[in-house]
PDB file of N, CA and C in Angstrom:
ATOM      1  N   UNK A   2     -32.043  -6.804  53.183  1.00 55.00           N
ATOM      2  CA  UNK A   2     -30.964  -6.388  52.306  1.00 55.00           C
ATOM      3  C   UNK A   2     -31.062  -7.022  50.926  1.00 55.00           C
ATOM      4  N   UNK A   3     -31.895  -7.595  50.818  1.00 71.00           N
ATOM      5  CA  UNK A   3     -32.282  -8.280  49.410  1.00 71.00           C
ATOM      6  C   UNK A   3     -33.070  -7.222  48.202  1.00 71.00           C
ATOM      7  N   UNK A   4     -32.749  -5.512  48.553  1.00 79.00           N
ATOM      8  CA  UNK A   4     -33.591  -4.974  47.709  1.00 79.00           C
ATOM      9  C   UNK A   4     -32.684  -4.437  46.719  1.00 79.00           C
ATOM     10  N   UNK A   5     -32.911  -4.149  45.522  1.00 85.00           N
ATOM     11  CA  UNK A   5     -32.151  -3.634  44.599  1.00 85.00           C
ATOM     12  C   UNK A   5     -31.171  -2.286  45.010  1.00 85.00           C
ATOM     13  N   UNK A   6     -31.633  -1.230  45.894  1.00 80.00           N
ATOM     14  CA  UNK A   6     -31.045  -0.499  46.903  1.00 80.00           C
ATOM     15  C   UNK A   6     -30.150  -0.368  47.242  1.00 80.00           C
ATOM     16  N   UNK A   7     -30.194  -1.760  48.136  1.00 74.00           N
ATOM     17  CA  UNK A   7     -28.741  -2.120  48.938  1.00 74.00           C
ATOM     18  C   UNK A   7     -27.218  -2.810  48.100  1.00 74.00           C
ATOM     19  N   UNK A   8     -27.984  -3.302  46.691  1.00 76.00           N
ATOM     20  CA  UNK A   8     -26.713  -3.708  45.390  1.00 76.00           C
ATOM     21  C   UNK A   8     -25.437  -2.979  45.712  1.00 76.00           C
ATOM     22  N   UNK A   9     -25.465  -1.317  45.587  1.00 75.00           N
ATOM     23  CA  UNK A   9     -23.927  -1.256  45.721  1.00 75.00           C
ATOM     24  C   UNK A   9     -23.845  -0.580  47.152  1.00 75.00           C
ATOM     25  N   UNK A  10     -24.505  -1.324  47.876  1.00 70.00           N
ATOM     26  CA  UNK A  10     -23.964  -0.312  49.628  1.00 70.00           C
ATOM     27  C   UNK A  10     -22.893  -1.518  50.257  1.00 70.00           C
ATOM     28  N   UNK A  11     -22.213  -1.058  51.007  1.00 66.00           N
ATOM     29  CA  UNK A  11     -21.575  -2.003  52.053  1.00 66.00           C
ATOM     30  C   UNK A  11     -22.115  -1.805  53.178  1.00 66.00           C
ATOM     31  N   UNK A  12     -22.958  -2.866  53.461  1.00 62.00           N
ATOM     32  CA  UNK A  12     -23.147  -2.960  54.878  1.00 62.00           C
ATOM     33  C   UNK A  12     -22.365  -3.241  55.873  1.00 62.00           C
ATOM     34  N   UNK A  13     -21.229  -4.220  55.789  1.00 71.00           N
ATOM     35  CA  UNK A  13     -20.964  -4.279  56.662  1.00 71.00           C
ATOM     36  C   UNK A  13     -18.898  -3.898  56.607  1.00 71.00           C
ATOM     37  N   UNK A  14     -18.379  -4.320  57.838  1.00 72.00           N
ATOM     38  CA  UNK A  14     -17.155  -3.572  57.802  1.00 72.00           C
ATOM     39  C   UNK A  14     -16.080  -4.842  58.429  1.00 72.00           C
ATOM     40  N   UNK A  15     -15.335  -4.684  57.713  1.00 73.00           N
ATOM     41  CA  UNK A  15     -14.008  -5.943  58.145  1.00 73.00           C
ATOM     42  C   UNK A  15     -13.229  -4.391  59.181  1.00 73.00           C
ATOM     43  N   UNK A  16     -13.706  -4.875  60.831  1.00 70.00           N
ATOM     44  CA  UNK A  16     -13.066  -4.290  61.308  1.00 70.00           C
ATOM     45  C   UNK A  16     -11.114  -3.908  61.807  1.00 70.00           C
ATOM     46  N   UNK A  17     -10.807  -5.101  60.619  1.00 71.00           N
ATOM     47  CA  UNK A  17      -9.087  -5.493  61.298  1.00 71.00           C
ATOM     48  C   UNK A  17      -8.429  -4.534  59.901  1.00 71.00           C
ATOM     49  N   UNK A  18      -9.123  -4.113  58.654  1.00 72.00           N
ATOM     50  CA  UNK A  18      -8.642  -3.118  58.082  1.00 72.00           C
ATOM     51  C   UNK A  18      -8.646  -2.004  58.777  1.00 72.00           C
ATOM     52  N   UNK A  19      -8.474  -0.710  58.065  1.00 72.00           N
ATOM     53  CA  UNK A  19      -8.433   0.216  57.923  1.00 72.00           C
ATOM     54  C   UNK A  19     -10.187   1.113  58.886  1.00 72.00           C
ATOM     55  N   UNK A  20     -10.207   1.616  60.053  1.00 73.00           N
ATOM     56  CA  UNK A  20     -11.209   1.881  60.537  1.00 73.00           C
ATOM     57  C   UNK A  20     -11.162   3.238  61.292  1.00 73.00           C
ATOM     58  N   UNK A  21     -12.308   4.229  60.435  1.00 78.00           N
ATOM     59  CA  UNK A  21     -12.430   5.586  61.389  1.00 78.00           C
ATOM     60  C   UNK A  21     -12.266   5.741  62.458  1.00 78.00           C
ATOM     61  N   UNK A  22     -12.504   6.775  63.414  1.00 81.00           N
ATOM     62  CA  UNK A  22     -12.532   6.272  64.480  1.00 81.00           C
ATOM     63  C   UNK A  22     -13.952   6.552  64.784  1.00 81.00           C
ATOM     64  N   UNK A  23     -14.503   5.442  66.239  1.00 84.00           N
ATOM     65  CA  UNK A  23     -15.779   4.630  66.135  1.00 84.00           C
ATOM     66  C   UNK A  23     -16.058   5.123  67.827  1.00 84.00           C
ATOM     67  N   UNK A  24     -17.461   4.615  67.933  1.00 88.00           N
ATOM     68  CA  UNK A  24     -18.129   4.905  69.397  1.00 88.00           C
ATOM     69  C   UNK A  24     -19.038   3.664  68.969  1.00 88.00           C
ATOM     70  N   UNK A  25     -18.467   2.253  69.891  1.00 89.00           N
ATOM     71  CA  UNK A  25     -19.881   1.432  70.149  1.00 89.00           C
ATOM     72  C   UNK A  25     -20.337   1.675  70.832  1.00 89.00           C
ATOM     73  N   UNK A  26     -21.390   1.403  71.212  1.00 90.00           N
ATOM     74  CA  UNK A  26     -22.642   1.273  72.163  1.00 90.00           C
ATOM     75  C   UNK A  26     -23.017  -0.219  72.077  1.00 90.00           C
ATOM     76  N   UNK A  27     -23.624  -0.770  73.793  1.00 90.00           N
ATOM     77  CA  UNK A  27     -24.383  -2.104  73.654  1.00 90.00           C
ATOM     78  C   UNK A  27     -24.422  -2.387  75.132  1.00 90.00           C
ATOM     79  N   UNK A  28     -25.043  -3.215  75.032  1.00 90.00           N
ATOM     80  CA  UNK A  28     -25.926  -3.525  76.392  1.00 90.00           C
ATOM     81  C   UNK A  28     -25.278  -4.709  77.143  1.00 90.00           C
ATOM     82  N   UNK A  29     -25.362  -4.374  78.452  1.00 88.00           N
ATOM     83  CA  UNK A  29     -24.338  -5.673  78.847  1.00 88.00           C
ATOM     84  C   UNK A  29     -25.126  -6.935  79.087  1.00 88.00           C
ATOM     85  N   UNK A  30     -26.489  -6.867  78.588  1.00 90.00           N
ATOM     86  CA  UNK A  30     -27.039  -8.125  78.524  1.00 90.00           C
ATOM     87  C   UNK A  30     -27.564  -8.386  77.188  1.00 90.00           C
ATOM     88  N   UNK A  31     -26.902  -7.759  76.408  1.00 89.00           N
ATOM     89  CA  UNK A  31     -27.679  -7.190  74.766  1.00 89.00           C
ATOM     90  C   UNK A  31     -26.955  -8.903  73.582  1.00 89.00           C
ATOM     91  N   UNK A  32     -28.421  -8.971  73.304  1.00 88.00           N
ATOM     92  CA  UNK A  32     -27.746 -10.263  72.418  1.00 88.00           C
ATOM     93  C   UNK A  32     -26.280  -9.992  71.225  1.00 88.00           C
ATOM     94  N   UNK A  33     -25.784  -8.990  71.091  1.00 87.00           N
ATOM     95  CA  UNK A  33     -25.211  -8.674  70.144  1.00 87.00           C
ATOM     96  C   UNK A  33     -23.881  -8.337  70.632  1.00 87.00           C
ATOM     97  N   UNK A  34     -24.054  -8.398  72.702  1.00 89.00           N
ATOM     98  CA  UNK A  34     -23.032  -7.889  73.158  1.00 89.00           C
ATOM     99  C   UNK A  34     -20.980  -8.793  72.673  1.00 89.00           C
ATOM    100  N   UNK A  35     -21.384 -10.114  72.724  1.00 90.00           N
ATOM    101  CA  UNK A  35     -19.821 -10.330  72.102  1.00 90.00           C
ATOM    102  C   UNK A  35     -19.415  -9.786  70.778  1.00 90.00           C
ATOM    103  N   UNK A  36     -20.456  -9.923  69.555  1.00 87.00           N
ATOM    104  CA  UNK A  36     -19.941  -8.953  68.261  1.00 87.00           C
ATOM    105  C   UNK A  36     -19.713  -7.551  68.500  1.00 87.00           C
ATOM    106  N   UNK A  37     -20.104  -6.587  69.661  1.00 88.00           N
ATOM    107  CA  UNK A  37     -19.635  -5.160  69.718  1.00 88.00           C
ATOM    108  C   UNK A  37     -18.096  -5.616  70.561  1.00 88.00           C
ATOM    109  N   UNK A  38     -17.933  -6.432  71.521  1.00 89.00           N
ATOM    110  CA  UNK A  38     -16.797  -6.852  71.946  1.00 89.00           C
ATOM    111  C   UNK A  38     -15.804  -6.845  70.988  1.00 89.00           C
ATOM    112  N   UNK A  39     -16.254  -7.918  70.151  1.00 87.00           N
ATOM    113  CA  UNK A  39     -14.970  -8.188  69.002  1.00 87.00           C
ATOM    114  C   UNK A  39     -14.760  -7.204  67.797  1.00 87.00           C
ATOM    115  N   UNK A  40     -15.520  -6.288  67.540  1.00 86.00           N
ATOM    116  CA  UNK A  40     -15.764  -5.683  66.321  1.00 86.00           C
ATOM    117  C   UNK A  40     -14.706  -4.302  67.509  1.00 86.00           C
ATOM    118  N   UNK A  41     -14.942  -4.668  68.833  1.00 87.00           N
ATOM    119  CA  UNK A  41     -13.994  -3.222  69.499  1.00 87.00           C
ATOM    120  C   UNK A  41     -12.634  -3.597  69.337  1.00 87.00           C
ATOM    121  N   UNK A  42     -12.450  -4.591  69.596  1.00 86.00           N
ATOM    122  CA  UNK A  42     -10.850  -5.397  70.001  1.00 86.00           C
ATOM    123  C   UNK A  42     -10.525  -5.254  68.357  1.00 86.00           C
ATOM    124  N   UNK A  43     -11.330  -5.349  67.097  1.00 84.00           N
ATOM    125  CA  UNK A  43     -10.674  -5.472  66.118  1.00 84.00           C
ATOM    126  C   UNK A  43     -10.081  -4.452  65.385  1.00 84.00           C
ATOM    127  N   UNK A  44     -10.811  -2.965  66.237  1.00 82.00           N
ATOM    128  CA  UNK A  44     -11.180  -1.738  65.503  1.00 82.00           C
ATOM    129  C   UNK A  44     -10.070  -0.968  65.694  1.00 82.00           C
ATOM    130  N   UNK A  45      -8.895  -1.086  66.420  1.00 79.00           N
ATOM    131  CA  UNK A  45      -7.689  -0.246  66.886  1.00 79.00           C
ATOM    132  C   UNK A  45      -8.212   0.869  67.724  1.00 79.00           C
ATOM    133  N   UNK A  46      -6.940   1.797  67.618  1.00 79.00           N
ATOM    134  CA  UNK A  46      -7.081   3.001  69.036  1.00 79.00           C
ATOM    135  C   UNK A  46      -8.515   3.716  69.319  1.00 79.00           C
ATOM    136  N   UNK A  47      -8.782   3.893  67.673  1.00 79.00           N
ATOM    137  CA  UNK A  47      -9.536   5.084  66.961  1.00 79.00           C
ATOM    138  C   UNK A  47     -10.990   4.624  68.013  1.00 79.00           C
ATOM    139  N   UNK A  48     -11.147   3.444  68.553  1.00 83.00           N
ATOM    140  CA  UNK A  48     -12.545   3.159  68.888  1.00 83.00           C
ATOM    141  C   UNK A  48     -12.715   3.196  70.522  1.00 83.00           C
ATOM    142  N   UNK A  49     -14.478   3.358  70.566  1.00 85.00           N
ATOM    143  CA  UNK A  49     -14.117   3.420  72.085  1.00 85.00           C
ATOM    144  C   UNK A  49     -15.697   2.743  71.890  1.00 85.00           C
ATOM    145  N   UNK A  50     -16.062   2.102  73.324  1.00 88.00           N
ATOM    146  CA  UNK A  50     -16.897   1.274  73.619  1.00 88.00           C
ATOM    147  C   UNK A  50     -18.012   1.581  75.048  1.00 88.00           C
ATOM    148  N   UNK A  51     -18.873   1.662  74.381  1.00 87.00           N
ATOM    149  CA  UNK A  51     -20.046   2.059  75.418  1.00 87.00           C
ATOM    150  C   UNK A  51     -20.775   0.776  76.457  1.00 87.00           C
ATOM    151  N   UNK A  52     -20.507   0.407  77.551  1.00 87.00           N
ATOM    152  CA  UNK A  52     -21.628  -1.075  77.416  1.00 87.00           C
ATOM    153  C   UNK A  52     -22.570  -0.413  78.813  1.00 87.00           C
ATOM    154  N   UNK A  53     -23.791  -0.318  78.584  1.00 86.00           N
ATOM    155  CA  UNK A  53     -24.380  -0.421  79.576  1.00 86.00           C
ATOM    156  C   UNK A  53     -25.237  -1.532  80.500  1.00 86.00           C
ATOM    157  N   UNK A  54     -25.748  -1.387  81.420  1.00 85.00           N
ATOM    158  CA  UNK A  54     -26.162  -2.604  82.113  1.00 85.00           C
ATOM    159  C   UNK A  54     -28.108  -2.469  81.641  1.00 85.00           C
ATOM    160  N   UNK A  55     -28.045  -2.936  80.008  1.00 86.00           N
ATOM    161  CA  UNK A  55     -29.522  -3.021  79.884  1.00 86.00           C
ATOM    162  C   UNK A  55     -29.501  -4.072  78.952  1.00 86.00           C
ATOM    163  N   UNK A  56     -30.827  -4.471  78.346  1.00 84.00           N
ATOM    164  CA  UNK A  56     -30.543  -5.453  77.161  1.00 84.00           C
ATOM    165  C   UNK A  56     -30.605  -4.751  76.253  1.00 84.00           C
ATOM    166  N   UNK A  57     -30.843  -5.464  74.606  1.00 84.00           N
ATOM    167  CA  UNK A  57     -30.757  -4.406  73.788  1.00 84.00           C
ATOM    168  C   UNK A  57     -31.292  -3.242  73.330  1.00 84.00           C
ATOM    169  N   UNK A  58     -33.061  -3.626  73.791  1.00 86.00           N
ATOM    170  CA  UNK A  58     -34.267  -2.463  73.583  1.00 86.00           C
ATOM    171  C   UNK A  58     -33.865  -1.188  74.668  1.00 86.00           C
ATOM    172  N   UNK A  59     -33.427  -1.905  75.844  1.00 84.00           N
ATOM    173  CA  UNK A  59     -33.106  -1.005  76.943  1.00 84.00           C
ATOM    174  C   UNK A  59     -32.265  -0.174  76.581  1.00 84.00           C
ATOM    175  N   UNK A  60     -31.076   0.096  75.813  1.00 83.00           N
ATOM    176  CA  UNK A  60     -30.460   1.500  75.265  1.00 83.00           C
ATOM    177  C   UNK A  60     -31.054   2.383  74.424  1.00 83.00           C
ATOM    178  N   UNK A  61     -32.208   2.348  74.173  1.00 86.00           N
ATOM    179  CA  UNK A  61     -32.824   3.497  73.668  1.00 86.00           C
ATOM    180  C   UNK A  61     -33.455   4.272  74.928  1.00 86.00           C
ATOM    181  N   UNK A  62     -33.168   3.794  75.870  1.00 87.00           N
ATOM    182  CA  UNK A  62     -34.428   4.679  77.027  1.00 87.00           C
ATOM    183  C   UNK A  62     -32.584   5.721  77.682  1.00 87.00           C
ATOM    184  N   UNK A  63     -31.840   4.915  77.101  1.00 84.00           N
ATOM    185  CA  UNK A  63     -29.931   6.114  77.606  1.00 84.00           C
ATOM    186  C   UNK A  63     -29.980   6.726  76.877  1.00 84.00           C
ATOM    187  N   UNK A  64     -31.190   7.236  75.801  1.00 85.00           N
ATOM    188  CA  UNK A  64     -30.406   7.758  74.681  1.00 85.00           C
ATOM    189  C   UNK A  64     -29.415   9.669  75.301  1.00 85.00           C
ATOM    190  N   UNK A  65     -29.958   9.881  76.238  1.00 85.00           N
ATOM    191  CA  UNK A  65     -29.025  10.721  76.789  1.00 85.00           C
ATOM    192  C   UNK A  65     -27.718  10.664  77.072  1.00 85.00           C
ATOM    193  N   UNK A  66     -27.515   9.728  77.550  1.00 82.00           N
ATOM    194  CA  UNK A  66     -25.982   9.134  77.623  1.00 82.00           C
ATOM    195  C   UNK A  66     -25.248   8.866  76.828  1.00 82.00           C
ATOM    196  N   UNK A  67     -26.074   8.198  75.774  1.00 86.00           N
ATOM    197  CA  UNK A  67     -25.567   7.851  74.505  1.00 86.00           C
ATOM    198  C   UNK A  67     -25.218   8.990  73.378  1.00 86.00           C
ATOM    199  N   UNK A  68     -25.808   9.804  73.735  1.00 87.00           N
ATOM    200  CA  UNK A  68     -25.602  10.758  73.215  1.00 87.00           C
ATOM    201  C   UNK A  68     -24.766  11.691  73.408  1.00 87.00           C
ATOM    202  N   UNK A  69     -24.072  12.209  74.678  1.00 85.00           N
ATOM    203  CA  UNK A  69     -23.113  12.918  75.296  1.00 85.00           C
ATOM    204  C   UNK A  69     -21.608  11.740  74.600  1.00 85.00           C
ATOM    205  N   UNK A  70     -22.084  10.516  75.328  1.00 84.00           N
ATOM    206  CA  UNK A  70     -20.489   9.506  75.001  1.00 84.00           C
ATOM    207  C   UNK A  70     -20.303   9.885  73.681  1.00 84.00           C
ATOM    208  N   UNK A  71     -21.476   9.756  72.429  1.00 86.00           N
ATOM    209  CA  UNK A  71     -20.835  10.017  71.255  1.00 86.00           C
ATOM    210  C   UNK A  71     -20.203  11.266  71.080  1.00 86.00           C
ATOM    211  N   UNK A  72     -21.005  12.725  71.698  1.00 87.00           N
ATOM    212  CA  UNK A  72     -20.511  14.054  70.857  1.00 87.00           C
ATOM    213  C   UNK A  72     -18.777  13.961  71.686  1.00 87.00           C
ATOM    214  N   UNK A  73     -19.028  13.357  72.905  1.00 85.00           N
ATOM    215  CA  UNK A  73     -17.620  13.497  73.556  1.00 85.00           C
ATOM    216  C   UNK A  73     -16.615  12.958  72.603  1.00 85.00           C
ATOM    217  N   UNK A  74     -16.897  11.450  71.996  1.00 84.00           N
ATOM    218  CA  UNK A  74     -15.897  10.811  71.323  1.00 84.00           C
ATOM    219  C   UNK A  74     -15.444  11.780  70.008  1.00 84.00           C
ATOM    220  N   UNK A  75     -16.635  12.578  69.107  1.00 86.00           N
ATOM    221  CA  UNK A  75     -16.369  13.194  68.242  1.00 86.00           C
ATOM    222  C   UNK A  75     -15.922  14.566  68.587  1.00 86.00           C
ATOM    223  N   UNK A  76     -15.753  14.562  69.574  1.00 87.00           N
ATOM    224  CA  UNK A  76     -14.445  16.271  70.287  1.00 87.00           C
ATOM    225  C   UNK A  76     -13.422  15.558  70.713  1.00 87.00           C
ATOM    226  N   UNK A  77     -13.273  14.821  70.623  1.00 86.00           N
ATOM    227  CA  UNK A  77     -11.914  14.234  71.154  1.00 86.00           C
ATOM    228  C   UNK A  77     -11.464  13.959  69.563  1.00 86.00           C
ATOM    229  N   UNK A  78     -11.959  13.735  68.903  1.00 85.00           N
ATOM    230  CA  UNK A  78     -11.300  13.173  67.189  1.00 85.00           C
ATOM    231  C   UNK A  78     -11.372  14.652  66.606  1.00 85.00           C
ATOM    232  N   UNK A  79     -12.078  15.371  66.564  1.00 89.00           N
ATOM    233  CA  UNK A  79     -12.185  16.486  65.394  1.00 89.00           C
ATOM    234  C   UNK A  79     -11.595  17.883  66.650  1.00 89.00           C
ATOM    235  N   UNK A  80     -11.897  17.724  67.490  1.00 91.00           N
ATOM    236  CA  UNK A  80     -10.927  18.864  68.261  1.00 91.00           C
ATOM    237  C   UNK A  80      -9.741  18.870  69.147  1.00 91.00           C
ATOM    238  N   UNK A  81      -9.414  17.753  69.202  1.00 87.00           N
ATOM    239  CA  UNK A  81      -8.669  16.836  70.299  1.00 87.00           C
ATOM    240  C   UNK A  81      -8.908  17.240  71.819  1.00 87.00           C
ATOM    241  N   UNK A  82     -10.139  17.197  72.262  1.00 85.00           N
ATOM    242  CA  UNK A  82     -10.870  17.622  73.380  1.00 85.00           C
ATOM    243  C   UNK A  82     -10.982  16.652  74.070  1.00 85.00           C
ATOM    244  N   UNK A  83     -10.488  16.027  75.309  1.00 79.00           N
ATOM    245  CA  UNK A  83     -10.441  15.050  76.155  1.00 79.00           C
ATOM    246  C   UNK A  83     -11.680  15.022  76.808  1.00 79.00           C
ATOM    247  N   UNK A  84     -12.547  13.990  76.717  1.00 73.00           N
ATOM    248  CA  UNK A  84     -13.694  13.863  77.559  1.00 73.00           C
ATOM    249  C   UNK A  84     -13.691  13.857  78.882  1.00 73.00           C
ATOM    250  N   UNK A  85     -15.030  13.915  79.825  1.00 66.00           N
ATOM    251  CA  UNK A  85     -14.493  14.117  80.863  1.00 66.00           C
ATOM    252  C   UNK A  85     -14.318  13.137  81.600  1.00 66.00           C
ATOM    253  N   UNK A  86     -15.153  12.036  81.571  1.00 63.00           N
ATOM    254  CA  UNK A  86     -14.550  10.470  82.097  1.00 63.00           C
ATOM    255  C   UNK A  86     -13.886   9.484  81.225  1.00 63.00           C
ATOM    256  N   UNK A  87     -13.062   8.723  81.132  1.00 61.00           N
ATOM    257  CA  UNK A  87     -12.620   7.687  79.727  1.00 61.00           C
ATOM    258  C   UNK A  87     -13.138   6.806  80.423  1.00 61.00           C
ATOM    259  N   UNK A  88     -13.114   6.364  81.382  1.00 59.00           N
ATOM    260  CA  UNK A  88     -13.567   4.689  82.167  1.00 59.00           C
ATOM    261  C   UNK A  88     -14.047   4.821  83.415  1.00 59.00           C
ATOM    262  N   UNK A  89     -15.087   4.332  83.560  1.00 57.00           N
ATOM    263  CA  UNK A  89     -15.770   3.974  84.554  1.00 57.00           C
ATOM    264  C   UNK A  89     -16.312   2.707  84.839  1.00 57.00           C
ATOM    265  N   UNK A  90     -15.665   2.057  86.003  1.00 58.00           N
ATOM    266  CA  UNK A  90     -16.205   0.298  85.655  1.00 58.00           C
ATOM    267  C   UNK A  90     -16.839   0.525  87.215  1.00 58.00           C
ATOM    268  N   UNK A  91     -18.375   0.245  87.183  1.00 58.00           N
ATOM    269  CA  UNK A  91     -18.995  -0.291  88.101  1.00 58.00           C
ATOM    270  C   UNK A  91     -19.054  -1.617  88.866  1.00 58.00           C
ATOM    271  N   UNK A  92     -18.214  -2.069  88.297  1.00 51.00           N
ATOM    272  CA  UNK A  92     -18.109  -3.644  89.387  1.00 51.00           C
ATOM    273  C   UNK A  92     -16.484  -3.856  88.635  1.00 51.00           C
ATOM    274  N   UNK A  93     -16.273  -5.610  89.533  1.00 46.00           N
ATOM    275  CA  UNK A  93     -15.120  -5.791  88.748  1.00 46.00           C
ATOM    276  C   UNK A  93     -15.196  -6.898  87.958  1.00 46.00           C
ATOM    277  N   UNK A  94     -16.399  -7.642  87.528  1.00 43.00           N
ATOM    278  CA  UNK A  94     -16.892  -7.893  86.677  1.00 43.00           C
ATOM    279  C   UNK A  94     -16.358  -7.480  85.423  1.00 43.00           C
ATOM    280  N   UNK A  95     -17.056  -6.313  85.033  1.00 41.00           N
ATOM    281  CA  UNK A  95     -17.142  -5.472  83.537  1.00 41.00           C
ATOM    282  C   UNK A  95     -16.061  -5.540  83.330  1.00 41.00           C
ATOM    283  N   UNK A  96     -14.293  -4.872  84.766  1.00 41.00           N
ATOM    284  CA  UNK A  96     -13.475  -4.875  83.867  1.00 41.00           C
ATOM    285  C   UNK A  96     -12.787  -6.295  83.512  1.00 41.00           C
ATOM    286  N   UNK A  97     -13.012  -6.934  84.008  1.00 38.00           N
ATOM    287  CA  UNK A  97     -12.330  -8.477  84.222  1.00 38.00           C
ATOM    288  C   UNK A  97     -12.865  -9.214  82.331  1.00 38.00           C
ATOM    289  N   UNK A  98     -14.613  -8.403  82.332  1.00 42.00           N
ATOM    290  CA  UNK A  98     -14.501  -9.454  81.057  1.00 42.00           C
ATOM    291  C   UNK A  98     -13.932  -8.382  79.918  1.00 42.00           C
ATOM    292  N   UNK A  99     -13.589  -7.199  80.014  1.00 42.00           N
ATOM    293  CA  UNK A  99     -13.365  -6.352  79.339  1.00 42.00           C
ATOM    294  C   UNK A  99     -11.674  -6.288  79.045  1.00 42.00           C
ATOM    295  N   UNK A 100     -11.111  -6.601  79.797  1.00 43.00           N
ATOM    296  CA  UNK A 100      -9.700  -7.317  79.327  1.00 43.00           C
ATOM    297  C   UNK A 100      -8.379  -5.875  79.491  1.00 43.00           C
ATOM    298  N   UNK A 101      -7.593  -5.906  79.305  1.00 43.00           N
ATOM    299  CA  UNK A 101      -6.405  -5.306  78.879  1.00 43.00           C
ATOM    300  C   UNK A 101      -6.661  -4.653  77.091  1.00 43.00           C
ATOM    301  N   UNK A 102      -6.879  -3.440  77.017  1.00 44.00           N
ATOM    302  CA  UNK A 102      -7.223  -3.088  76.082  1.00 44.00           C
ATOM    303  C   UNK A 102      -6.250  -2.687  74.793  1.00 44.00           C
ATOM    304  N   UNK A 103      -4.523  -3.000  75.485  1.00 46.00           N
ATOM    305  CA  UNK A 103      -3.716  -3.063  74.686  1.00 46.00           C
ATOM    306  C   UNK A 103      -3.256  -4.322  74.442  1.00 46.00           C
ATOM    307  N   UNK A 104      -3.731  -5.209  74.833  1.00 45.00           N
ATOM    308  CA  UNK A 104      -3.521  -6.416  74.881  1.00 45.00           C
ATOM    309  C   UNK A 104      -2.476  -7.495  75.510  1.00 45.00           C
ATOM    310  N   UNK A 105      -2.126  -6.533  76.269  1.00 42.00           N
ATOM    311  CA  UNK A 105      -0.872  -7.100  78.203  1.00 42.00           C
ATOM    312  C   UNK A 105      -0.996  -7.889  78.406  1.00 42.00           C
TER     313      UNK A 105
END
């Protein structure tokens, strides 16, 4: 990010303003997995959160999945089209570290 290029881009996003609505993705062994955590918890309703059980290289081999969760999230925002699963927790793990998402 040090190239003349990137001068007037914003890379990055103060998620506790004002935020589109969002589709993370991340890996539940993915080094980056607590910043998609917190960047979800910070992001309000508008966001929804993908975690699968790979590390981080390993979500490019979902890109099928990843790809349905997103077009789903963007029919649910631009058509108000309810996807067809919202949650699925494979152990009780995931939901235990995944918390109360209104914050109960």
């Amino acid at each position: 990010f040090d190239l003349p290029f990137w001068d007037d881009k914003d890379v990055l996003h103060d998620f506790s303003t004002s935020t589109p609505p969002l589709q993370l993705v991340a890996g539940w062994y993915d080094f980056f997995k607590e910043c998609e955590l917190e960047d979800f918890r910070k992001a309000g309703p508008g966001a929804r959160l993908l975690i699968l059980p790979v590390w981080h290289w390993g979500l490019a081999k979902q890109w099928p999945l990843v790809l349905n969760v997103t077009i789903w999230a963007f029919q649910e925002h631009l058509q108000g089209r309810k996807p067809p699963c919202t949650a699925f927790l494979a152990s009780r793990v995931w939901a235990a570290a995944l918390g109360d998402p209104e914050g109960e």
